[in-house]
Amino acid sequence: MRSFDDYLRDAEQAHGHLCAGQVLGVRLAMLGLQKLGIEDPHGKDRKRLVTFVEIDRCATDAVAVVTGCRLGKRALKFRDWGKVAATFVDVSTGKAIRIAAKESSKALARELHPEIENKNQQQMLAYREISDNDLFATQWVKVDLPPEEFPGYKGERVVCAECGEGINFRREVRREGKVLCRSCAGDSYYQPAE
Ligand SMILES: [Zn+2]
Ligand SMILES: [Zn+2]
């Protein structure tokens, strides 16, 4: 595994700025890799990992940089729970660990560095110093990962009977003998403008 400072530099570049979330995300991801014994996530171990992230904020970018798991590679899965947490799944063994930032970490940062007024600066420094145990809660978990969730899944592509658009990765809904996309089945995030 590369060093914390190396990963942090890469994370800063990818994310566009250095912030407490980057420090936290790099630490969180490095801990996950370490627990799973994954040493080279960008090299020989690059197909071993699937990562679930639970928030779309700063720390998530850092998790993606350290693990090499990206949305476009299907190795990064987003569950929108609004929590600074991630689950790392070693697909070669089925072992998985969930790591969540402790709610107490912000207060701890305040205690450690009351002399720094700027919250981001305060947390950036403190999150480098606080021990893994004080910063994170970790839990070994089981993740149900069906074949269509794996990065390399090659599956049949079907066409929605309503809108005619192609659907991959078994995301279709079958209703009364018809194949529908999730949007046409009523599970849509958009509506026609008029
Ligand atoms: Zn940020
Ligand atoms: Zn459709």
PDB file of C-alpha atoms and ligand atoms in Angstrom:
ATOM      1  CA  MET A   1       0.000   0.000   0.000  1.00  0.00           C
ATOM      2  CA  ARG A   2       1.211   3.510  -0.674  1.00  0.00           C
ATOM      3  CA  SER A   3       1.678   6.030   2.103  1.00  0.00           C
ATOM      4  CA  PHE A   4      -1.032   8.189   3.625  1.00  0.00           C
ATOM      5  CA  ASP A   5       0.610  11.341   2.236  1.00  0.00           C
ATOM      6  CA  ASP A   6       0.770   9.902  -1.280  1.00  0.00           C
ATOM      7  CA  TYR A   7      -2.898   8.973  -1.233  1.00  0.00           C
ATOM      8  CA  LEU A   8      -3.842  12.336   0.257  1.00  0.00           C
ATOM      9  CA  ARG A   9      -1.996  14.143  -2.519  1.00  0.00           C
ATOM     10  CA  ASP A  10      -3.833  12.101  -5.164  1.00  0.00           C
ATOM     11  CA  ALA A  11      -7.144  12.667  -3.375  1.00  0.00           C
ATOM     12  CA  GLU A  12      -6.590  16.427  -3.267  1.00  0.00           C
ATOM     13  CA  GLN A  13      -5.895  16.454  -6.978  1.00  0.00           C
ATOM     14  CA  ALA A  14      -8.926  14.341  -7.890  1.00  0.00           C
ATOM     15  CA  HIS A  15     -11.285  16.176  -5.537  1.00  0.00           C
ATOM     16  CA  GLY A  16     -10.117  19.689  -6.378  1.00  0.00           C
ATOM     17  CA  HIS A  17      -9.178  20.770  -2.871  1.00  0.00           C
ATOM     18  CA  LEU A  18      -7.734  19.523   0.368  1.00  0.00           C
ATOM     19  CA  CYS A  19     -10.304  19.249   3.157  1.00  0.00           C
ATOM     20  CA  ALA A  20     -11.100  17.333   6.336  1.00  0.00           C
ATOM     21  CA  GLY A  21     -13.259  14.979   4.266  1.00  0.00           C
ATOM     22  CA  GLN A  22     -10.242  13.965   2.189  1.00  0.00           C
ATOM     23  CA  VAL A  23      -8.188  13.176   5.280  1.00  0.00           C
ATOM     24  CA  LEU A  24     -11.065  11.192   6.755  1.00  0.00           C
ATOM     25  CA  GLY A  25     -11.798   9.363   3.503  1.00  0.00           C
ATOM     26  CA  VAL A  26      -8.172   8.381   2.925  1.00  0.00           C
ATOM     27  CA  ARG A  27      -7.869   7.077   6.495  1.00  0.00           C
ATOM     28  CA  LEU A  28     -11.167   5.202   6.226  1.00  0.00           C
ATOM     29  CA  ALA A  29     -10.253   3.529   2.943  1.00  0.00           C
ATOM     30  CA  MET A  30      -6.715   2.651   4.035  1.00  0.00           C
ATOM     31  CA  LEU A  31      -8.133   1.012   7.160  1.00  0.00           C
ATOM     32  CA  GLY A  32     -10.575  -1.008   5.070  1.00  0.00           C
ATOM     33  CA  LEU A  33      -7.824  -2.257   2.734  1.00  0.00           C
ATOM     34  CA  GLN A  34      -5.587  -3.072   5.670  1.00  0.00           C
ATOM     35  CA  LYS A  35      -8.305  -5.094   7.415  1.00  0.00           C
ATOM     36  CA  LEU A  36      -8.914  -7.092   4.236  1.00  0.00           C
ATOM     37  CA  GLY A  37      -5.200  -7.536   3.561  1.00  0.00           C
ATOM     38  CA  ILE A  38      -5.436  -5.818   0.193  1.00  0.00           C
ATOM     39  CA  GLU A  39      -2.058  -4.254  -0.474  1.00  0.00           C
ATOM     40  CA  ASP A  40      -2.102  -3.198  -4.080  1.00  0.00           C
ATOM     41  CA  PRO A  41      -5.603  -1.995  -5.010  1.00  0.00           C
ATOM     42  CA  HIS A  42      -4.360  -0.320  -8.202  1.00  0.00           C
ATOM     43  CA  GLY A  43      -2.165  -3.222  -9.308  1.00  0.00           C
ATOM     44  CA  LYS A  44      -2.371  -6.932  -8.628  1.00  0.00           C
ATOM     45  CA  ASP A  45      -5.392  -6.622  -6.304  1.00  0.00           C
ATOM     46  CA  ARG A  46      -7.393  -4.333  -8.557  1.00  0.00           C
ATOM     47  CA  LYS A  47     -10.142  -6.856  -9.288  1.00  0.00           C
ATOM     48  CA  ARG A  48     -10.561  -7.997  -5.699  1.00  0.00           C
ATOM     49  CA  LEU A  49     -12.523  -5.077  -4.345  1.00  0.00           C
ATOM     50  CA  VAL A  50     -16.064  -3.749  -4.500  1.00  0.00           C
ATOM     51  CA  THR A  51     -16.779  -0.719  -2.323  1.00  0.00           C
ATOM     52  CA  PHE A  52     -20.135   0.566  -1.117  1.00  0.00           C
ATOM     53  CA  VAL A  53     -20.250   4.234  -0.136  1.00  0.00           C
ATOM     54  CA  GLU A  54     -23.094   5.772   1.843  1.00  0.00           C
ATOM     55  CA  ILE A  55     -22.731   9.482   1.154  1.00  0.00           C
ATOM     56  CA  ASP A  56     -22.037  11.728  -1.834  1.00  0.00           C
ATOM     57  CA  ARG A  57     -19.668  14.106  -0.119  1.00  0.00           C
ATOM     58  CA  CYS A  58     -15.950  14.898   0.075  1.00  0.00           C
ATOM     59  CA  ALA A  59     -14.836  11.698   1.811  1.00  0.00           C
ATOM     60  CA  THR A  60     -16.341   9.546  -0.937  1.00  0.00           C
ATOM     61  CA  ASP A  61     -13.968  10.968  -3.554  1.00  0.00           C
ATOM     62  CA  ALA A  62     -11.021  10.028  -1.359  1.00  0.00           C
ATOM     63  CA  VAL A  63     -12.372   6.505  -0.869  1.00  0.00           C
ATOM     64  CA  ALA A  64     -12.568   6.118  -4.658  1.00  0.00           C
ATOM     65  CA  VAL A  65      -9.004   7.376  -5.111  1.00  0.00           C
ATOM     66  CA  VAL A  66      -7.480   5.048  -2.516  1.00  0.00           C
ATOM     67  CA  THR A  67      -9.424   1.925  -3.517  1.00  0.00           C
ATOM     68  CA  GLY A  68      -9.386   2.546  -7.255  1.00  0.00           C
ATOM     69  CA  CYS A  69     -13.086   1.612  -7.214  1.00  0.00           C
ATOM     70  CA  ARG A  70     -15.033   3.758  -9.644  1.00  0.00           C
ATOM     71  CA  LEU A  71     -18.662   4.043 -10.615  1.00  0.00           C
ATOM     72  CA  GLY A  72     -17.821   3.513 -14.281  1.00  0.00           C
ATOM     73  CA  LYS A  73     -16.066   0.274 -13.447  1.00  0.00           C
ATOM     74  CA  ARG A  74     -19.053  -0.924 -11.428  1.00  0.00           C
ATOM     75  CA  ALA A  75     -16.746  -1.404  -8.447  1.00  0.00           C
ATOM     76  CA  LEU A  76     -18.169   1.582  -6.566  1.00  0.00           C
ATOM     77  CA  LYS A  77     -21.738   1.233  -5.335  1.00  0.00           C
ATOM     78  CA  PHE A  78     -23.679   4.173  -3.942  1.00  0.00           C
ATOM     79  CA  ARG A  79     -26.280   3.698  -1.229  1.00  0.00           C
ATOM     80  CA  ASP A  80     -27.685   7.131  -0.431  1.00  0.00           C
ATOM     81  CA  TRP A  81     -27.944   6.900   3.341  1.00  0.00           C
ATOM     82  CA  GLY A  82     -26.277  10.213   4.173  1.00  0.00           C
ATOM     83  CA  LYS A  83     -23.663   8.556   6.386  1.00  0.00           C
ATOM     84  CA  VAL A  84     -19.894   8.899   6.333  1.00  0.00           C
ATOM     85  CA  ALA A  85     -19.344   5.166   6.004  1.00  0.00           C
ATOM     86  CA  ALA A  86     -18.186   2.609   3.486  1.00  0.00           C
ATOM     87  CA  THR A  87     -18.189  -1.158   3.163  1.00  0.00           C
ATOM     88  CA  PHE A  88     -15.273  -2.898   1.499  1.00  0.00           C
ATOM     89  CA  VAL A  89     -15.959  -6.284  -0.057  1.00  0.00           C
ATOM     90  CA  ASP A  90     -13.159  -8.652  -1.013  1.00  0.00           C
ATOM     91  CA  VAL A  91     -14.851 -10.548  -3.845  1.00  0.00           C
ATOM     92  CA  SER A  92     -12.099 -13.183  -3.875  1.00  0.00           C
ATOM     93  CA  THR A  93     -12.955 -14.328  -0.338  1.00  0.00           C
ATOM     94  CA  GLY A  94     -16.406 -12.855   0.337  1.00  0.00           C
ATOM     95  CA  LYS A  95     -15.058 -11.086   3.413  1.00  0.00           C
ATOM     96  CA  ALA A  96     -16.449  -7.607   3.977  1.00  0.00           C
ATOM     97  CA  ILE A  97     -15.925  -4.862   6.491  1.00  0.00           C
ATOM     98  CA  ARG A  98     -18.028  -1.775   7.120  1.00  0.00           C
ATOM     99  CA  ILE A  99     -16.279   1.268   8.494  1.00  0.00           C
ATOM    100  CA  ALA A 100     -18.147   4.321   9.758  1.00  0.00           C
ATOM    101  CA  ALA A 101     -16.805   7.635  11.018  1.00  0.00           C
ATOM    102  CA  LYS A 102     -17.717   8.030  14.669  1.00  0.00           C
ATOM    103  CA  GLU A 103     -20.090  10.822  15.570  1.00  0.00           C
ATOM    104  CA  SER A 104     -17.706  11.772  18.389  1.00  0.00           C
ATOM    105  CA  SER A 105     -14.817  12.558  16.018  1.00  0.00           C
ATOM    106  CA  LYS A 106     -15.792  16.216  15.528  1.00  0.00           C
ATOM    107  CA  ALA A 107     -15.921  16.850  19.294  1.00  0.00           C
ATOM    108  CA  LEU A 108     -12.604  15.057  19.689  1.00  0.00           C
ATOM    109  CA  ALA A 109     -11.067  17.333  17.053  1.00  0.00           C
ATOM    110  CA  ARG A 110     -12.326  20.352  19.032  1.00  0.00           C
ATOM    111  CA  GLU A 111     -10.767  18.997  22.221  1.00  0.00           C
ATOM    112  CA  LEU A 112      -7.445  18.245  20.556  1.00  0.00           C
ATOM    113  CA  HIS A 113      -7.054  21.563  18.784  1.00  0.00           C
ATOM    114  CA  PRO A 114      -9.121  24.296  20.478  1.00  0.00           C
ATOM    115  CA  GLU A 115      -6.475  26.788  19.299  1.00  0.00           C
ATOM    116  CA  ILE A 116      -7.564  26.371  15.677  1.00  0.00           C
ATOM    117  CA  GLU A 117     -10.779  28.278  15.013  1.00  0.00           C
ATOM    118  CA  ASN A 118     -11.413  27.179  11.462  1.00  0.00           C
ATOM    119  CA  LYS A 119     -13.349  23.904  11.713  1.00  0.00           C
ATOM    120  CA  ASN A 120     -11.978  22.467   8.505  1.00  0.00           C
ATOM    121  CA  GLN A 121      -8.369  23.235   9.509  1.00  0.00           C
ATOM    122  CA  GLN A 122      -9.026  21.896  12.995  1.00  0.00           C
ATOM    123  CA  GLN A 123     -10.465  18.626  11.715  1.00  0.00           C
ATOM    124  CA  MET A 124      -7.854  18.276   8.977  1.00  0.00           C
ATOM    125  CA  LEU A 125      -5.109  18.244  11.575  1.00  0.00           C
ATOM    126  CA  ALA A 126      -6.969  16.207  14.201  1.00  0.00           C
ATOM    127  CA  TYR A 127      -8.100  13.525  11.719  1.00  0.00           C
ATOM    128  CA  ARG A 128      -4.428  12.844  10.984  1.00  0.00           C
ATOM    129  CA  GLU A 129      -3.664  12.347  14.667  1.00  0.00           C
ATOM    130  CA  ILE A 130      -6.672  10.545  16.155  1.00  0.00           C
ATOM    131  CA  SER A 131      -6.296   6.756  16.418  1.00  0.00           C
ATOM    132  CA  ASP A 132      -8.313   4.434  14.166  1.00  0.00           C
ATOM    133  CA  ASN A 133     -10.309   3.278  17.179  1.00  0.00           C
ATOM    134  CA  ASP A 134     -11.336   6.783  18.158  1.00  0.00           C
ATOM    135  CA  LEU A 135     -12.083   7.820  14.609  1.00  0.00           C
ATOM    136  CA  PHE A 136     -13.951   4.808  13.254  1.00  0.00           C
ATOM    137  CA  ALA A 137     -16.346   2.054  14.155  1.00  0.00           C
ATOM    138  CA  THR A 138     -15.609  -1.164  12.260  1.00  0.00           C
ATOM    139  CA  GLN A 139     -17.733  -4.225  11.790  1.00  0.00           C
ATOM    140  CA  TRP A 140     -17.269  -7.430   9.790  1.00  0.00           C
ATOM    141  CA  VAL A 141     -20.378  -7.887   7.671  1.00  0.00           C
ATOM    142  CA  LYS A 142     -21.892 -10.065   4.961  1.00  0.00           C
ATOM    143  CA  VAL A 143     -22.863  -8.439   1.695  1.00  0.00           C
ATOM    144  CA  ASP A 144     -25.216 -10.184  -0.664  1.00  0.00           C
ATOM    145  CA  LEU A 145     -23.614  -9.596  -4.045  1.00  0.00           C
ATOM    146  CA  PRO A 146     -25.588 -11.292  -6.834  1.00  0.00           C
ATOM    147  CA  PRO A 147     -23.774 -11.994 -10.135  1.00  0.00           C
ATOM    148  CA  GLU A 148     -25.195  -8.912 -11.863  1.00  0.00           C
ATOM    149  CA  GLU A 149     -23.528  -6.685  -9.249  1.00  0.00           C
ATOM    150  CA  PHE A 150     -20.021  -7.879 -10.067  1.00  0.00           C
ATOM    151  CA  PRO A 151     -17.863  -5.511 -12.134  1.00  0.00           C
ATOM    152  CA  GLY A 152     -17.273  -8.052 -14.915  1.00  0.00           C
ATOM    153  CA  TYR A 153     -20.880  -9.257 -15.248  1.00  0.00           C
ATOM    154  CA  LYS A 154     -21.837 -10.034 -18.820  1.00  0.00           C
ATOM    155  CA  GLY A 155     -25.567 -10.309 -19.068  1.00  0.00           C
ATOM    156  CA  GLU A 156     -28.373 -10.138 -21.499  1.00  0.00           C
ATOM    157  CA  ARG A 157     -29.599  -6.701 -22.469  1.00  0.00           C
ATOM    158  CA  VAL A 158     -33.358  -6.293 -22.691  1.00  0.00           C
ATOM    159  CA  VAL A 159     -35.585  -3.588 -24.180  1.00  0.00           C
ATOM    160  CA  CYS A 160     -38.379  -1.810 -22.337  1.00  0.00           C
ATOM    161  CA  ALA A 161     -41.767  -2.609 -23.883  1.00  0.00           C
ATOM    162  CA  GLU A 162     -42.946   0.946 -23.128  1.00  0.00           C
ATOM    163  CA  CYS A 163     -40.129   3.373 -24.047  1.00  0.00           C
ATOM    164  CA  GLY A 164     -37.943   1.088 -26.170  1.00  0.00           C
ATOM    165  CA  GLU A 165     -34.753   1.925 -24.292  1.00  0.00           C
ATOM    166  CA  GLY A 166     -32.197  -0.800 -23.563  1.00  0.00           C
ATOM    167  CA  ILE A 167     -31.744  -2.025 -20.004  1.00  0.00           C
ATOM    168  CA  ASN A 168     -28.594  -3.683 -18.669  1.00  0.00           C
ATOM    169  CA  PHE A 169     -27.650  -5.603 -15.534  1.00  0.00           C
ATOM    170  CA  ARG A 170     -31.114  -7.016 -14.775  1.00  0.00           C
ATOM    171  CA  ARG A 171     -32.515  -3.654 -13.800  1.00  0.00           C
ATOM    172  CA  GLU A 172     -35.780  -4.396 -15.617  1.00  0.00           C
ATOM    173  CA  VAL A 173     -39.134  -4.938 -13.948  1.00  0.00           C
ATOM    174  CA  ARG A 174     -41.349  -7.771 -15.146  1.00  0.00           C
ATOM    175  CA  ARG A 175     -45.021  -7.038 -14.797  1.00  0.00           C
ATOM    176  CA  GLU A 176     -47.930  -8.971 -16.248  1.00  0.00           C
ATOM    177  CA  GLY A 177     -45.631 -10.626 -18.751  1.00  0.00           C
ATOM    178  CA  LYS A 178     -44.176  -7.291 -19.885  1.00  0.00           C
ATOM    179  CA  VAL A 179     -40.575  -6.142 -19.544  1.00  0.00           C
ATOM    180  CA  LEU A 180     -40.415  -2.555 -18.289  1.00  0.00           C
ATOM    181  CA  CYS A 181     -37.628  -0.186 -17.308  1.00  0.00           C
ATOM    182  CA  ARG A 182     -37.836   1.189 -13.787  1.00  0.00           C
ATOM    183  CA  SER A 183     -38.976   4.560 -15.055  1.00  0.00           C
ATOM    184  CA  CYS A 184     -41.899   3.161 -17.043  1.00  0.00           C
ATOM    185  CA  ALA A 185     -42.710   0.897 -14.096  1.00  0.00           C
ATOM    186  CA  GLY A 186     -43.335   4.045 -12.042  1.00  0.00           C
ATOM    187  CA  ASP A 187     -40.036   4.257 -10.172  1.00  0.00           C
ATOM    188  CA  SER A 188     -38.848   7.439 -11.863  1.00  0.00           C
ATOM    189  CA  TYR A 189     -36.811  10.401 -10.641  1.00  0.00           C
ATOM    190  CA  TYR A 190     -38.007  12.653 -13.485  1.00  0.00           C
ATOM    191  CA  GLN A 191     -41.292  13.699 -15.064  1.00  0.00           C
ATOM    192  CA  PRO A 192     -41.884  15.029 -18.595  1.00  0.00           C
ATOM    193  CA  ALA A 193     -41.648  18.838 -18.446  1.00  0.00           C
ATOM    194  CA  GLU A 194     -45.093  19.381 -19.943  1.00  0.00           C
TER     195      GLU A 194
HETATM  196 ZN    ZN B   1     -13.890  18.540   0.089  1.00  0.00          ZN
HETATM  197 ZN    ZN B   2     -39.209   2.290 -20.319  1.00  0.00          ZN
END
